[in-house]
Amino acid sequence: MKEPLTSEEKQLLLLLGWFRRHYALYLGLSRERPATRKGILEFGRAWFGKRLPDLEPAFSGLQQKGLLRQKDEAFELTEAGSATFQRLDASETFYRYEYDNFFSLSEKSAAHALFCERVYGENLNQHGLADVQELRQLLAFVPIRNESSGLDLGCGNGRITAWLQRQTGARFLGVDISPEAIRRAHQASNPGLEFRVGNMNELSFSERFDFILSIDTLYYAASLKHTVEACLSHLRPGGAFACFFSQWISEEGEKPLLEGDNTALAQVFTGLGQPFEFQDISRQGHRHWRLKRDVLLEMRPAFEAEGSLALWHYRFREANRYAEWPEGHYARFIYRFRAK
Ligand SMILES: C[S@@+](CC[C@H](N)C(=O)[O-])C[C@H]1O[C@@H](n2cnc3c(N)ncnc32)[C@H](O)[C@@H]1O
């Protein structure tokens, strides 16, 4: 691609690239649904919220650049458009815009703070599954010494990182793809904490770490193997890589994936010839999704009263999808890897 893309064009490309993929499923839309201008805008608002810019100039811009074509009412990426989308989705990512929206809404919502308190035991503006009990379990499984330093990969707005810092006294670098999350993380001033915008698809640090934590973030890696390899290569000798990882399956034939030593993540460790250990926390995972859904149902009026219904919908459609997931089709683990 010779000509640079505008921010609007990038967002339109990312929306088109994801339109038919599983994100459409959350909204109850069919994969066959044509990508009309109205449909794309609806999809965009559901994920990027009010931050979605006026995409009108991007429709014509991408067509002029040969990345987009229109057939009747529907738009589709050209071959060059699909290739550009693939590159953009690894470098800038769809999630960056999704999480910019989430963190800009959630921090100022009193209803969301109460929701987090009820679901996670304390309001750390969580987005993943790990509640305070699971975080304590992590620290028991992977002890962190106060003179050590490490990385929190996918740290969001840093509230969980700051909590971990207070518990351990260690130094933490938090990294996240969302500039909005990191901007907010910077507001916490603590000499044991540092935050930077960074991408788990392109990890490269001059320093090495005593520990690297991934708290429900590896699902977003463009290549799980590539990101895990990058994490392991950034550990000091004796350092630990620890992650919370959930595995979903949709068909009976995939059941072996639910074994802790055979999940998509376990297979990556095994393929790299790296020994690992794990704890099974599947029951907690199941409970989490149902609790989240039930608390949200109860709290809908509180979100509505403060004008945060968009945030409620955003959280509810994920919670409901996984609360309804068949019981025998889900497993959750904490993994631990130690560098020699
Ligand atoms: C499910 S949330 C988990 C956040 C937090 N660790 C927690 O448990 O609440 C996933 C986080 O990963 C971040 N993320 C997504 N893709 C990323 C990427 N490619 N590189 C770095 N962070 C990413 C998101 O911005 C978001 O903050």
CSV table of C-alpha atoms and ligand atoms in Angstrom, one decimal:
chain,number,residue,atom,x,y,z
A,1,MET,CA,0.0,0.0,0.0
A,2,LYS,CA,1.6,3.2,-1.1
A,3,GLU,CA,-0.8,5.9,0.1
A,4,PRO,CA,-1.2,6.0,3.9
A,5,LEU,CA,-4.7,5.3,5.2
A,6,THR,CA,-6.6,7.8,7.2
A,7,SER,CA,-7.8,6.9,10.7
A,8,GLU,CA,-11.4,6.6,9.3
A,9,GLU,CA,-10.2,4.3,6.5
A,10,LYS,CA,-8.4,2.1,9.0
A,11,GLN,CA,-11.5,1.8,11.1
A,12,LEU,CA,-13.7,1.0,8.2
A,13,LEU,CA,-11.3,-1.7,7.0
A,14,LEU,CA,-11.2,-3.3,10.4
A,15,LEU,CA,-15.0,-3.2,10.6
A,16,LEU,CA,-15.4,-4.8,7.2
A,17,GLY,CA,-12.8,-7.4,8.0
A,18,TRP,CA,-14.6,-8.4,11.2
A,19,PHE,CA,-18.1,-8.0,9.9
A,20,ARG,CA,-18.7,-11.7,9.0
A,21,ARG,CA,-16.5,-13.1,11.7
A,22,HIS,CA,-17.6,-14.0,15.2
A,23,TYR,CA,-18.1,-10.5,16.3
A,24,ALA,CA,-21.2,-10.4,14.2
A,25,LEU,CA,-22.5,-13.4,16.1
A,26,TYR,CA,-22.5,-11.5,19.4
A,27,LEU,CA,-25.0,-9.2,17.9
A,28,GLY,CA,-27.2,-12.0,16.8
A,29,LEU,CA,-26.6,-11.2,13.1
A,30,SER,CA,-26.3,-13.7,10.4
A,31,ARG,CA,-23.0,-14.3,8.7
A,32,GLU,CA,-24.9,-14.0,5.4
A,33,ARG,CA,-26.0,-10.5,6.2
A,34,PRO,CA,-24.9,-8.1,3.5
A,35,ALA,CA,-22.4,-5.5,4.6
A,36,THR,CA,-24.6,-2.5,3.7
A,37,ARG,CA,-23.6,1.0,4.8
A,38,LYS,CA,-26.3,0.9,7.5
A,39,GLY,CA,-25.2,-2.5,8.7
A,40,ILE,CA,-21.6,-1.5,8.9
A,41,LEU,CA,-22.4,1.6,10.9
A,42,GLU,CA,-24.6,-0.3,13.3
A,43,PHE,CA,-21.8,-2.9,13.8
A,44,GLY,CA,-19.2,-0.1,14.2
A,45,ARG,CA,-21.3,1.7,16.9
A,46,ALA,CA,-21.9,-1.5,18.8
A,47,TRP,CA,-18.1,-2.0,19.2
A,48,PHE,CA,-16.4,1.4,18.9
A,49,GLY,CA,-19.3,3.3,20.4
A,50,LYS,CA,-19.6,7.1,20.1
A,51,ARG,CA,-15.9,7.3,19.3
A,52,LEU,CA,-16.7,5.9,15.8
A,53,PRO,CA,-15.9,8.8,13.4
A,54,ASP,CA,-17.9,9.9,10.4
A,55,LEU,CA,-17.0,7.0,8.0
A,56,GLU,CA,-18.5,8.7,4.9
A,57,PRO,CA,-15.2,9.9,3.4
A,58,ALA,CA,-13.6,6.5,4.1
A,59,PHE,CA,-16.1,4.6,1.9
A,60,SER,CA,-15.0,6.7,-1.1
A,61,GLY,CA,-11.4,6.8,0.0
A,62,LEU,CA,-11.0,3.1,0.2
A,63,GLN,CA,-12.7,2.6,-3.2
A,64,GLN,CA,-10.3,5.1,-4.8
A,65,LYS,CA,-7.4,3.2,-3.3
A,66,GLY,CA,-8.7,-0.1,-4.8
A,67,LEU,CA,-9.3,-1.7,-1.3
A,68,LEU,CA,-13.1,-1.7,-1.3
A,69,ARG,CA,-15.8,-2.3,-3.9
A,70,GLN,CA,-19.6,-1.9,-3.9
A,71,LYS,CA,-22.0,-4.4,-5.4
A,72,ASP,CA,-25.6,-3.1,-5.3
A,73,GLU,CA,-26.1,-2.0,-1.6
A,74,ALA,CA,-23.3,-4.1,-0.2
A,75,PHE,CA,-19.6,-3.4,0.3
A,76,GLU,CA,-16.7,-5.9,0.2
A,77,LEU,CA,-13.0,-5.8,0.5
A,78,THR,CA,-11.0,-6.4,-2.7
A,79,GLU,CA,-8.1,-8.9,-2.6
A,80,ALA,CA,-5.7,-6.0,-1.9
A,81,GLY,CA,-8.2,-4.8,0.8
A,82,SER,CA,-8.2,-8.2,2.5
A,83,ALA,CA,-4.4,-8.3,2.5
A,84,THR,CA,-4.3,-4.7,4.0
A,85,PHE,CA,-6.9,-5.7,6.6
A,86,GLN,CA,-4.8,-8.7,7.7
A,87,ARG,CA,-1.7,-6.5,8.2
A,88,LEU,CA,-3.7,-3.8,10.0
A,89,ASP,CA,-5.4,-6.2,12.3
A,90,ALA,CA,-2.1,-7.5,13.5
A,91,SER,CA,-0.4,-4.1,13.9
A,92,GLU,CA,-3.2,-1.7,14.9
A,93,THR,CA,-6.0,-4.3,15.7
A,94,PHE,CA,-9.8,-4.1,15.9
A,95,TYR,CA,-9.4,-4.5,19.7
A,96,ARG,CA,-7.6,-1.2,20.1
A,97,TYR,CA,-10.7,0.6,19.1
A,98,GLU,CA,-13.0,-1.7,21.0
A,99,TYR,CA,-11.1,-1.2,24.2
A,100,ASP,CA,-10.6,2.5,23.7
A,101,ASN,CA,-14.4,2.7,23.8
A,102,PHE,CA,-14.7,0.4,26.8
A,103,PHE,CA,-12.1,2.2,29.0
A,104,SER,CA,-13.5,5.6,28.1
A,105,LEU,CA,-17.0,4.5,29.2
A,106,SER,CA,-16.3,2.3,32.2
A,107,GLU,CA,-14.1,4.5,34.3
A,108,LYS,CA,-16.7,7.2,34.7
A,109,SER,CA,-19.6,4.8,35.4
A,110,ALA,CA,-20.7,4.4,39.0
A,111,ALA,CA,-22.9,1.5,38.0
A,112,HIS,CA,-19.9,-0.2,36.4
A,113,ALA,CA,-17.9,0.3,39.5
A,114,LEU,CA,-20.6,-1.4,41.6
A,115,PHE,CA,-20.9,-4.2,39.0
A,116,CYS,CA,-17.1,-4.9,39.3
A,117,GLU,CA,-17.3,-4.9,43.1
A,118,ARG,CA,-20.1,-7.5,43.0
A,119,VAL,CA,-18.6,-9.7,40.3
A,120,TYR,CA,-14.9,-9.4,41.1
A,121,GLY,CA,-14.9,-8.7,44.8
A,122,GLU,CA,-13.3,-5.3,44.3
A,123,ASN,CA,-13.6,-2.6,41.6
A,124,LEU,CA,-10.4,-2.7,39.6
A,125,ASN,CA,-12.3,-1.8,36.4
A,126,GLN,CA,-11.8,-5.4,35.2
A,127,HIS,CA,-12.8,-6.6,31.8
A,128,GLY,CA,-11.6,-10.2,31.9
A,129,LEU,CA,-12.6,-13.0,34.3
A,130,ALA,CA,-10.1,-12.9,37.0
A,131,ASP,CA,-11.6,-11.8,40.3
A,132,VAL,CA,-9.7,-11.0,43.5
A,133,GLN,CA,-9.7,-14.6,44.7
A,134,GLU,CA,-8.2,-15.8,41.4
A,135,LEU,CA,-5.6,-13.0,41.5
A,136,ARG,CA,-4.6,-14.3,45.0
A,137,GLN,CA,-4.5,-17.8,43.6
A,138,LEU,CA,-2.2,-16.6,40.9
A,139,LEU,CA,0.2,-15.0,43.4
A,140,ALA,CA,0.2,-18.2,45.5
A,141,PHE,CA,1.0,-20.3,42.3
A,142,VAL,CA,3.6,-17.8,41.0
A,143,PRO,CA,5.1,-16.0,44.0
A,144,ILE,CA,6.5,-12.6,43.1
A,145,ARG,CA,9.3,-11.2,45.2
A,146,ASN,CA,9.3,-7.6,46.1
A,147,GLU,CA,12.8,-6.9,44.5
A,148,SER,CA,11.7,-8.4,41.2
A,149,SER,CA,10.3,-6.7,38.1
A,150,GLY,CA,7.8,-7.9,35.5
A,151,LEU,CA,5.3,-7.2,32.8
A,152,ASP,CA,1.5,-7.2,32.8
A,153,LEU,CA,0.6,-7.9,29.2
A,154,GLY,CA,-2.8,-6.4,28.3
A,155,CYS,CA,-3.0,-4.3,31.5
A,156,GLY,CA,-6.0,-2.3,30.5
A,157,ASN,CA,-6.1,1.0,32.5
A,158,GLY,CA,-3.7,-0.5,35.1
A,159,ARG,CA,-6.0,-0.9,38.1
A,160,ILE,CA,-5.3,-4.6,38.3
A,161,THR,CA,-1.5,-4.0,37.8
A,162,ALA,CA,-1.6,-1.4,40.6
A,163,TRP,CA,-3.4,-3.9,42.9
A,164,LEU,CA,-0.7,-6.6,42.1
A,165,GLN,CA,2.0,-4.0,42.8
A,166,ARG,CA,0.5,-3.2,46.2
A,167,GLN,CA,0.3,-6.9,47.1
A,168,THR,CA,3.9,-7.8,46.0
A,169,GLY,CA,6.0,-4.6,46.2
A,170,ALA,CA,7.5,-5.6,42.9
A,171,ARG,CA,8.1,-3.3,39.9
A,172,PHE,CA,5.5,-3.6,37.1
A,173,LEU,CA,5.5,-2.5,33.5
A,174,GLY,CA,1.9,-2.6,32.1
A,175,VAL,CA,1.5,-2.7,28.4
A,176,ASP,CA,-1.8,-2.5,26.4
A,177,ILE,CA,-2.8,-1.9,22.8
A,178,SER,CA,-5.4,0.7,23.8
A,179,PRO,CA,-3.9,4.3,24.0
A,180,GLU,CA,-7.0,5.3,25.9
A,181,ALA,CA,-6.4,2.7,28.6
A,182,ILE,CA,-2.8,3.7,28.9
A,183,ARG,CA,-3.6,7.4,29.1
A,184,ARG,CA,-5.8,6.5,32.1
A,185,ALA,CA,-3.2,4.2,33.6
A,186,HIS,CA,-0.7,7.0,33.6
A,187,GLN,CA,-2.9,8.9,36.1
A,188,ALA,CA,-1.9,6.4,38.8
A,189,SER,CA,1.4,7.7,40.1
A,190,ASN,CA,3.5,5.1,41.9
A,191,PRO,CA,7.2,4.6,41.5
A,192,GLY,CA,6.6,0.8,41.2
A,193,LEU,CA,4.4,1.2,38.1
A,194,GLU,CA,5.1,2.1,34.5
A,195,PHE,CA,2.8,1.9,31.6
A,196,ARG,CA,3.3,1.9,27.8
A,197,VAL,CA,1.2,1.4,24.7
A,198,GLY,CA,2.3,-1.9,23.2
A,199,ASN,CA,1.2,-4.7,21.0
A,200,MET,CA,1.5,-8.4,22.0
A,201,ASN,CA,1.9,-9.2,18.3
A,202,GLU,CA,5.1,-7.2,18.1
A,203,LEU,CA,6.7,-7.5,21.6
A,204,SER,CA,10.2,-6.2,21.8
A,205,PHE,CA,11.8,-4.8,24.9
A,206,SER,CA,15.4,-4.0,25.7
A,207,GLU,CA,14.9,-5.3,29.2
A,208,ARG,CA,14.3,-8.8,30.5
A,209,PHE,CA,11.7,-9.7,33.2
A,210,ASP,CA,11.5,-11.8,36.3
A,211,PHE,CA,7.8,-12.5,35.6
A,212,ILE,CA,5.4,-11.9,32.7
A,213,LEU,CA,1.7,-12.1,33.5
A,214,SER,CA,-1.2,-12.4,31.0
A,215,ILE,CA,-4.5,-12.0,32.7
A,216,ASP,CA,-7.0,-13.1,30.1
A,217,THR,CA,-5.3,-11.5,27.2
A,218,LEU,CA,-3.8,-14.2,25.0
A,219,TYR,CA,-7.1,-14.7,23.1
A,220,TYR,CA,-6.2,-11.5,21.3
A,221,ALA,CA,-2.9,-12.6,19.9
A,222,ALA,CA,-2.7,-12.8,16.1
A,223,SER,CA,-0.5,-15.9,16.5
A,224,LEU,CA,-0.5,-17.5,20.0
A,225,LYS,CA,2.7,-19.3,19.2
A,226,HIS,CA,4.5,-16.1,18.2
A,227,THR,CA,3.3,-14.1,21.3
A,228,VAL,CA,4.2,-17.0,23.7
A,229,GLU,CA,7.6,-17.4,22.1
A,230,ALA,CA,8.2,-13.6,22.4
A,231,CYS,CA,7.2,-13.7,26.1
A,232,LEU,CA,9.5,-16.6,26.9
A,233,SER,CA,12.4,-14.9,25.1
A,234,HIS,CA,11.9,-11.8,27.4
A,235,LEU,CA,12.3,-13.8,30.7
A,236,ARG,CA,15.4,-13.7,32.8
A,237,PRO,CA,16.9,-17.1,33.8
A,238,GLY,CA,14.6,-18.4,36.6
A,239,GLY,CA,11.8,-16.1,35.5
A,240,ALA,CA,8.2,-17.1,35.3
A,241,PHE,CA,5.5,-16.7,32.6
A,242,ALA,CA,2.0,-17.0,34.0
A,243,CYS,CA,-1.4,-16.7,32.4
A,244,PHE,CA,-5.1,-17.1,32.8
A,245,PHE,CA,-6.5,-18.9,29.8
A,246,SER,CA,-10.0,-20.1,29.0
A,247,GLN,CA,-10.7,-22.7,26.3
A,248,TRP,CA,-14.1,-22.8,24.5
A,249,ILE,CA,-15.1,-25.5,22.1
A,250,SER,CA,-18.2,-25.7,19.9
A,251,GLU,CA,-18.2,-29.4,18.9
A,252,GLU,CA,-18.1,-32.7,20.8
A,253,GLY,CA,-15.1,-33.8,18.7
A,254,GLU,CA,-13.0,-30.9,20.2
A,255,LYS,CA,-13.4,-32.2,23.8
A,256,PRO,CA,-9.6,-33.2,24.1
A,257,LEU,CA,-8.9,-29.4,23.9
A,258,LEU,CA,-10.5,-29.0,27.3
A,259,GLU,CA,-7.7,-31.0,29.1
A,260,GLY,CA,-5.2,-28.6,30.8
A,261,ASP,CA,-2.3,-30.3,29.0
A,262,ASN,CA,-3.9,-30.0,25.6
A,263,THR,CA,-5.6,-26.6,25.3
A,264,ALA,CA,-4.5,-24.4,22.4
A,265,LEU,CA,-2.1,-22.7,24.8
A,266,ALA,CA,-0.7,-26.0,26.2
A,267,GLN,CA,-0.2,-27.2,22.6
A,268,VAL,CA,2.0,-24.1,22.0
A,269,PHE,CA,4.1,-24.8,25.0
A,270,THR,CA,4.5,-28.5,24.0
A,271,GLY,CA,5.3,-27.6,20.4
A,272,LEU,CA,8.0,-25.3,21.7
A,273,GLY,CA,9.4,-28.1,23.9
A,274,GLN,CA,8.7,-26.1,27.0
A,275,PRO,CA,7.5,-27.8,30.2
A,276,PHE,CA,4.6,-26.1,32.0
A,277,GLU,CA,2.3,-26.6,35.0
A,278,PHE,CA,-1.3,-25.6,35.4
A,279,GLN,CA,-4.2,-25.4,37.9
A,280,ASP,CA,-7.8,-26.2,36.7
A,281,ILE,CA,-10.2,-23.3,37.6
A,282,SER,CA,-13.0,-24.3,35.2
A,283,ARG,CA,-15.7,-24.3,37.9
A,284,GLN,CA,-14.8,-20.8,38.9
A,285,GLY,CA,-15.0,-19.9,35.2
A,286,HIS,CA,-18.5,-21.2,34.8
A,287,ARG,CA,-19.6,-19.5,38.0
A,288,HIS,CA,-18.1,-16.3,36.8
A,289,TRP,CA,-20.1,-16.0,33.5
A,290,ARG,CA,-23.4,-16.8,35.3
A,291,LEU,CA,-22.8,-14.4,38.1
A,292,LYS,CA,-21.8,-11.7,35.6
A,293,ARG,CA,-24.9,-12.2,33.5
A,294,ASP,CA,-27.2,-12.2,36.6
A,295,VAL,CA,-25.6,-9.1,38.2
A,296,LEU,CA,-26.0,-7.3,34.9
A,297,LEU,CA,-29.6,-8.3,34.5
A,298,GLU,CA,-30.3,-7.0,38.1
A,299,MET,CA,-28.3,-3.8,37.5
A,300,ARG,CA,-29.7,-2.8,34.2
A,301,PRO,CA,-31.9,0.0,35.7
A,302,ALA,CA,-28.8,1.5,37.4
A,303,PHE,CA,-26.9,1.6,34.1
A,304,GLU,CA,-29.9,3.1,32.4
A,305,ALA,CA,-30.5,5.7,35.1
A,306,GLU,CA,-26.9,7.1,34.6
A,307,GLY,CA,-27.2,7.0,30.8
A,308,SER,CA,-24.8,4.0,30.4
A,309,LEU,CA,-27.0,1.6,28.5
A,310,ALA,CA,-24.5,1.2,25.7
A,311,LEU,CA,-21.9,0.0,28.2
A,312,TRP,CA,-24.5,-2.3,29.7
A,313,HIS,CA,-25.3,-3.8,26.3
A,314,TYR,CA,-21.6,-4.2,25.5
A,315,ARG,CA,-20.9,-6.2,28.8
A,316,PHE,CA,-24.2,-8.1,28.7
A,317,ARG,CA,-23.9,-9.5,25.2
A,318,GLU,CA,-20.5,-11.1,26.1
A,319,ALA,CA,-21.7,-12.3,29.6
A,320,ASN,CA,-24.9,-13.8,28.2
A,321,ARG,CA,-23.1,-15.5,25.3
A,322,TYR,CA,-20.8,-17.4,27.7
A,323,ALA,CA,-23.3,-17.9,30.5
A,324,GLU,CA,-25.3,-19.8,27.9
A,325,TRP,CA,-22.3,-21.8,26.6
A,326,PRO,CA,-22.9,-25.5,27.2
A,327,GLU,CA,-21.3,-26.7,30.5
A,328,GLY,CA,-19.1,-29.4,29.0
A,329,HIS,CA,-17.7,-27.1,26.3
A,330,TYR,CA,-15.6,-24.7,28.4
A,331,ALA,CA,-12.5,-25.0,30.6
A,332,ARG,CA,-10.3,-22.5,32.4
A,333,PHE,CA,-6.7,-22.7,33.8
A,334,ILE,CA,-3.8,-20.8,35.3
A,335,TYR,CA,-0.6,-21.8,33.5
A,336,ARG,CA,2.9,-21.4,34.8
A,337,PHE,CA,6.1,-21.7,32.9
A,338,ARG,CA,9.6,-21.3,34.5
A,339,ALA,CA,12.7,-20.3,32.4
A,340,LYS,CA,15.8,-22.3,33.2
B,1,LIG,C1,-10.2,-9.2,28.4
B,1,LIG,S1,-9.3,-7.7,28.6
B,1,LIG,C2,-8.4,-8.1,30.1
B,1,LIG,C3,-7.9,-6.8,30.8
B,1,LIG,C4,-7.3,-7.1,32.2
B,1,LIG,N1,-6.1,-7.9,32.1
B,1,LIG,C5,-8.4,-7.8,33.0
B,1,LIG,O1,-8.2,-9.0,33.3
B,1,LIG,O2,-9.5,-7.2,33.2
B,1,LIG,C6,-8.0,-7.8,27.3
B,1,LIG,C7,-7.0,-6.6,27.3
B,1,LIG,O3,-6.1,-6.9,26.3
B,1,LIG,C8,-5.8,-5.8,25.6
B,1,LIG,N2,-5.3,-6.1,24.2
B,1,LIG,C9,-6.0,-6.6,23.2
B,1,LIG,N3,-5.2,-6.9,22.2
B,1,LIG,C10,-4.0,-6.5,22.5
B,1,LIG,C11,-2.7,-6.5,21.9
B,1,LIG,N4,-2.6,-6.9,20.6
B,1,LIG,N5,-1.6,-6.1,22.6
B,1,LIG,C12,-1.7,-5.7,23.9
B,1,LIG,N6,-2.9,-5.7,24.5
B,1,LIG,C13,-4.0,-6.1,23.9
B,1,LIG,C14,-7.1,-5.0,25.6
B,1,LIG,O4,-6.9,-3.6,25.2
B,1,LIG,C15,-7.6,-5.3,27.0
B,1,LIG,O5,-7.2,-4.3,27.9
